[in-house]
């Protein structure tokens, strides 16, 4: 029976009450209903139950189920994208935007993201409620499997928090992870890896240390140049010996 902290593989399709599909892990379904996102990762996802990797209503519904379960759950607004707050709007001068805003446009103002509701003269009314605030979400989902192997759990933690597919190893209570060469310059990875470490200590029993390894190999071209140089030295040495003779 599934409980908080379990790693489960889930596939789902999310709809509004009127049947409008708003999200799906199935690429073909996403394309069919016009919610496909170019570059997005499709296919079943792995979530840690209770860690908020999916909407709260779905997260809670996973508990108590078994692998292989297929069903649906109606998630109320307060456990989805929140209730709609009519006061969560602001009138903003259009000079605050890089280009003149238009109704329906998603914009960022400071650290907040909202939707332009109206443009009146040189001012715009921006609604900072989530576009799906106040709406009930219906999930049709399947629990495909429960992940048991520690290395697999850690692999998915990296995928969830850094977007990278890594192959961690566990040796004598130590997790060893080879870091991709470009990861040192990726802020998303640098920030995410600390969350992964916390999650490893929280969910993976017997682990007391996490080691990140950076491996740098000498480029093949330089190796070849080195070999050529050594060959030249040998040839010169042979020539000198012949001169002495």
Tab-separated table of C-alpha atoms in Angstrom:
chain	number	residue	atom	x	y	z
A	1	UNK	CA	0.000	0.000	0.000
A	2	UNK	CA	1.392	3.377	-1.043
A	3	UNK	CA	2.367	5.832	1.681
A	4	UNK	CA	4.174	9.152	2.036
A	5	UNK	CA	7.785	8.918	0.905
A	6	UNK	CA	7.168	6.178	-1.660
A	7	UNK	CA	8.502	6.695	-5.181
A	8	UNK	CA	5.774	5.901	-7.711
A	9	UNK	CA	5.585	6.043	-11.495
A	10	UNK	CA	2.383	7.713	-12.627
A	11	UNK	CA	0.729	8.603	-15.925
A	12	UNK	CA	-2.256	10.927	-16.113
A	13	UNK	CA	-4.511	13.221	-18.096
A	14	UNK	CA	-5.952	16.314	-16.398
A	15	UNK	CA	-9.251	17.879	-17.430
A	16	UNK	CA	-11.615	20.666	-16.433
A	17	UNK	CA	-15.217	19.892	-15.488
A	18	UNK	CA	-16.363	20.565	-19.055
A	19	UNK	CA	-13.962	17.910	-20.374
A	20	UNK	CA	-11.302	20.315	-21.644
A	21	UNK	CA	-7.895	18.613	-21.442
A	22	UNK	CA	-5.322	20.899	-19.823
A	23	UNK	CA	-2.395	18.517	-19.382
A	24	UNK	CA	-1.305	14.952	-20.088
A	25	UNK	CA	1.769	12.790	-19.733
A	26	UNK	CA	0.728	11.156	-23.016
A	27	UNK	CA	2.287	13.037	-25.940
A	28	UNK	CA	-0.368	11.935	-28.420
A	29	UNK	CA	-3.172	13.097	-26.118
A	30	UNK	CA	-1.426	16.435	-25.569
A	31	UNK	CA	-1.113	16.962	-29.336
A	32	UNK	CA	-4.695	15.911	-29.979
A	33	UNK	CA	-6.075	18.457	-27.515
A	34	UNK	CA	-3.726	21.322	-28.327
A	35	UNK	CA	-1.795	21.345	-25.043
A	36	UNK	CA	1.458	19.941	-26.437
A	37	UNK	CA	4.581	21.846	-25.397
A	38	UNK	CA	7.596	21.719	-27.692
A	39	UNK	CA	10.651	20.422	-25.858
A	40	UNK	CA	8.658	19.115	-22.881
A	41	UNK	CA	9.376	15.616	-21.567
A	42	UNK	CA	6.441	13.240	-22.149
A	43	UNK	CA	5.791	9.796	-20.750
A	44	UNK	CA	4.997	8.622	-17.225
A	45	UNK	CA	6.594	10.556	-14.374
A	46	UNK	CA	8.071	9.503	-11.047
A	47	UNK	CA	6.902	11.396	-7.973
A	48	UNK	CA	7.713	11.104	-4.297
A	49	UNK	CA	4.381	10.879	-2.504
A	50	UNK	CA	3.877	13.760	-0.108
A	51	UNK	CA	6.624	15.964	-1.561
A	52	UNK	CA	4.344	18.125	-3.712
A	53	UNK	CA	5.600	16.947	-7.090
A	54	UNK	CA	1.992	16.945	-8.336
A	55	UNK	CA	-1.080	18.925	-7.259
A	56	UNK	CA	-1.988	18.353	-3.623
A	57	UNK	CA	-5.314	16.687	-4.418
A	58	UNK	CA	-3.689	14.089	-6.667
A	59	UNK	CA	-0.754	13.671	-4.286
A	60	UNK	CA	-3.107	12.812	-1.422
A	61	UNK	CA	-5.156	10.434	-3.573
A	62	UNK	CA	-2.086	8.309	-4.318
A	63	UNK	CA	-1.857	7.252	-0.675
A	64	UNK	CA	-3.443	3.929	0.152
A	65	UNK	CA	-3.415	2.708	-3.448
A	66	UNK	CA	-1.483	-0.188	-4.989
A	67	UNK	CA	0.710	-0.451	-8.079
A	68	UNK	CA	-1.513	-1.050	-11.107
A	69	UNK	CA	-4.335	1.135	-9.816
A	70	UNK	CA	-6.348	2.998	-12.456
A	71	UNK	CA	-8.900	5.591	-11.503
A	72	UNK	CA	-9.785	9.246	-11.271
A	73	UNK	CA	-9.989	11.965	-8.667
A	74	UNK	CA	-11.749	15.323	-8.630
A	75	UNK	CA	-9.456	17.917	-7.130
A	76	UNK	CA	-11.170	21.007	-5.671
A	77	UNK	CA	-9.635	24.466	-6.289
A	78	UNK	CA	-8.100	24.717	-2.808
A	79	UNK	CA	-6.080	21.557	-3.525
A	80	UNK	CA	-5.339	22.504	-7.128
A	81	UNK	CA	-4.445	26.049	-8.179
A	82	UNK	CA	-6.198	27.851	-5.355
A	83	UNK	CA	-9.410	29.807	-5.042
A	84	UNK	CA	-9.884	32.795	-7.313
A	85	UNK	CA	-9.151	36.081	-5.515
A	86	UNK	CA	-10.768	39.063	-7.278
A	87	UNK	CA	-8.522	41.427	-5.314
A	88	UNK	CA	-5.365	39.867	-6.710
A	89	UNK	CA	-5.157	42.354	-9.566
A	90	UNK	CA	-3.093	45.481	-10.178
A	91	UNK	CA	-3.273	48.498	-12.452
A	92	UNK	CA	0.182	48.952	-13.994
A	93	UNK	CA	1.586	51.600	-16.326
A	94	UNK	CA	2.422	50.180	-19.738
A	95	UNK	CA	5.867	51.800	-19.397
A	96	UNK	CA	6.706	48.918	-17.038
A	97	UNK	CA	6.564	46.490	-19.978
A	98	UNK	CA	9.131	45.992	-22.737
A	99	UNK	CA	6.366	46.197	-25.342
A	100	UNK	CA	2.735	47.294	-25.276
A	101	UNK	CA	0.756	44.527	-23.544
A	102	UNK	CA	-2.398	43.006	-25.017
A	103	UNK	CA	-5.327	41.284	-23.282
A	104	UNK	CA	-4.692	37.609	-22.576
A	105	UNK	CA	-0.912	38.003	-22.606
A	106	UNK	CA	1.106	36.387	-19.800
A	107	UNK	CA	3.502	38.931	-18.306
A	108	UNK	CA	6.025	39.134	-15.503
A	109	UNK	CA	5.998	42.135	-13.218
A	110	UNK	CA	8.830	41.994	-10.724
A	111	UNK	CA	8.716	38.496	-9.286
A	112	UNK	CA	5.006	37.979	-10.077
A	113	UNK	CA	3.495	36.474	-13.204
A	114	UNK	CA	0.013	37.382	-14.327
A	115	UNK	CA	-2.377	37.732	-17.238
A	116	UNK	CA	-3.251	41.046	-18.869
A	117	UNK	CA	-6.995	41.476	-18.430
A	118	UNK	CA	-7.516	44.889	-20.014
A	119	UNK	CA	-5.498	47.753	-21.466
A	120	UNK	CA	-7.031	51.176	-20.900
A	121	UNK	CA	-5.024	54.046	-22.364
A	122	UNK	CA	-1.567	53.858	-20.859
A	123	UNK	CA	-2.503	51.458	-18.101
A	124	UNK	CA	-3.001	47.712	-17.975
A	125	UNK	CA	-5.024	45.656	-15.518
A	126	UNK	CA	-3.023	42.527	-14.678
A	127	UNK	CA	-4.651	39.530	-13.004
A	128	UNK	CA	-2.118	37.703	-10.818
A	129	UNK	CA	-4.354	34.733	-10.099
A	130	UNK	CA	-3.243	31.463	-11.669
A	131	UNK	CA	-5.115	30.966	-14.991
A	132	UNK	CA	-6.775	27.869	-13.468
A	133	UNK	CA	-7.522	29.392	-10.056
A	134	UNK	CA	-11.030	28.608	-8.854
A	135	UNK	CA	-11.372	25.592	-11.131
A	136	UNK	CA	-11.874	21.943	-10.230
A	137	UNK	CA	-9.342	19.625	-11.902
A	138	UNK	CA	-10.173	16.033	-12.753
A	139	UNK	CA	-7.267	13.599	-13.015
A	140	UNK	CA	-7.576	10.260	-14.763
A	141	UNK	CA	-4.450	8.426	-13.717
A	142	UNK	CA	-2.624	5.129	-13.441
A	143	UNK	CA	-0.018	4.047	-10.912
A	144	UNK	CA	2.326	2.023	-13.082
A	145	UNK	CA	4.845	0.898	-10.485
A	146	UNK	CA	6.503	1.583	-7.162
A	147	UNK	CA	10.240	2.274	-7.443
A	148	UNK	CA	12.182	0.203	-4.897
A	149	UNK	CA	15.854	0.240	-5.933
A	150	UNK	CA	17.788	3.031	-4.135
A	151	UNK	CA	19.899	3.901	-7.193
A	152	UNK	CA	16.725	4.324	-9.255
A	153	UNK	CA	15.200	6.573	-6.601
A	154	UNK	CA	18.273	8.809	-6.591
A	155	UNK	CA	18.308	8.899	-10.383
A	156	UNK	CA	14.753	10.213	-10.405
A	157	UNK	CA	15.482	12.761	-7.676
A	158	UNK	CA	18.116	14.276	-9.959
A	159	UNK	CA	15.689	14.252	-12.866
A	160	UNK	CA	12.973	15.945	-10.790
A	161	UNK	CA	15.140	18.661	-9.240
A	162	UNK	CA	17.864	19.257	-11.861
A	163	UNK	CA	16.374	17.963	-15.101
A	164	UNK	CA	19.443	15.748	-15.624
A	165	UNK	CA	19.524	11.978	-16.095
A	166	UNK	CA	22.499	10.770	-14.066
A	167	UNK	CA	23.641	7.299	-13.048
A	168	UNK	CA	24.476	7.376	-9.313
A	169	UNK	CA	26.249	4.547	-7.504
A	170	UNK	CA	25.974	3.521	-3.862
A	171	UNK	CA	29.059	2.087	-2.175
A	172	UNK	CA	29.260	1.450	1.588
A	173	UNK	CA	26.680	4.072	2.480
A	174	UNK	CA	28.140	6.617	0.075
A	175	UNK	CA	26.347	7.948	-3.004
A	176	UNK	CA	28.766	8.720	-5.828
A	177	UNK	CA	27.564	10.885	-8.700
A	178	UNK	CA	29.577	11.851	-11.768
A	179	UNK	CA	28.692	15.445	-12.633
A	180	UNK	CA	28.253	16.371	-16.322
A	181	UNK	CA	30.982	18.691	-17.616
A	182	UNK	CA	28.603	21.547	-18.375
A	183	UNK	CA	26.749	21.281	-15.048
A	184	UNK	CA	29.226	23.611	-13.307
A	185	UNK	CA	27.861	26.450	-15.445
A	186	UNK	CA	24.189	25.510	-15.097
A	187	UNK	CA	22.540	27.469	-12.283
A	188	UNK	CA	19.459	25.219	-12.300
A	189	UNK	CA	21.669	22.182	-11.663
A	190	UNK	CA	23.813	23.945	-9.060
A	191	UNK	CA	20.774	24.968	-7.022
A	192	UNK	CA	18.869	21.740	-7.565
A	193	UNK	CA	21.666	19.432	-6.443
A	194	UNK	CA	21.429	20.716	-2.848
A	195	UNK	CA	17.745	19.829	-2.763
A	196	UNK	CA	18.615	16.391	-4.149
A	197	UNK	CA	21.141	15.865	-1.354
A	198	UNK	CA	18.519	16.756	1.277
A	199	UNK	CA	16.026	14.395	-0.369
A	200	UNK	CA	18.592	11.575	-0.507
A	201	UNK	CA	19.261	11.837	3.216
A	202	UNK	CA	15.502	12.010	3.875
A	203	UNK	CA	14.331	9.121	1.715
A	204	UNK	CA	17.267	6.748	1.094
A	205	UNK	CA	18.105	4.620	4.118
A	206	UNK	CA	21.705	3.892	5.022
A	207	UNK	CA	23.232	6.797	3.100
A	208	UNK	CA	25.578	9.012	5.111
A	209	UNK	CA	27.526	10.788	2.404
A	210	UNK	CA	27.014	12.133	-1.114
A	211	UNK	CA	30.044	12.672	-3.350
A	212	UNK	CA	29.980	14.659	-6.587
A	213	UNK	CA	32.763	13.762	-9.019
A	214	UNK	CA	33.965	15.838	-11.960
A	215	UNK	CA	35.948	13.862	-14.511
A	216	UNK	CA	38.107	15.589	-17.115
A	217	UNK	CA	39.816	13.595	-19.847
A	218	UNK	CA	42.656	14.810	-21.981
A	219	UNK	CA	41.377	15.662	-25.500
A	220	UNK	CA	42.273	13.075	-28.142
A	221	UNK	CA	44.011	15.683	-30.303
A	222	UNK	CA	46.456	16.531	-27.547
A	223	UNK	CA	47.086	12.863	-26.913
A	224	UNK	CA	47.940	12.407	-30.590
A	225	UNK	CA	50.211	15.473	-30.510
A	226	UNK	CA	51.952	14.024	-27.474
A	227	UNK	CA	52.427	10.695	-29.232
A	228	UNK	CA	53.833	12.500	-32.302
A	229	UNK	CA	56.260	14.448	-30.107
A	230	UNK	CA	57.464	11.274	-28.380
A	231	UNK	CA	57.935	9.623	-31.773
A	232	UNK	CA	59.994	12.615	-32.970
A	233	UNK	CA	62.156	12.409	-29.849
A	234	UNK	CA	62.777	8.718	-30.466
A	235	UNK	CA	63.660	9.409	-34.095
A	236	UNK	CA	66.107	12.183	-33.109
A	237	UNK	CA	67.649	9.883	-30.549
A	238	UNK	CA	68.123	7.196	-33.209
A	239	UNK	CA	69.661	9.740	-35.614
A	240	UNK	CA	72.100	10.929	-32.941
A	241	UNK	CA	73.187	7.377	-32.200
A	242	UNK	CA	73.791	6.764	-35.899
A	243	UNK	CA	75.942	9.951	-36.145
A	244	UNK	CA	78.069	8.821	-33.226
A	245	UNK	CA	78.672	5.510	-34.919
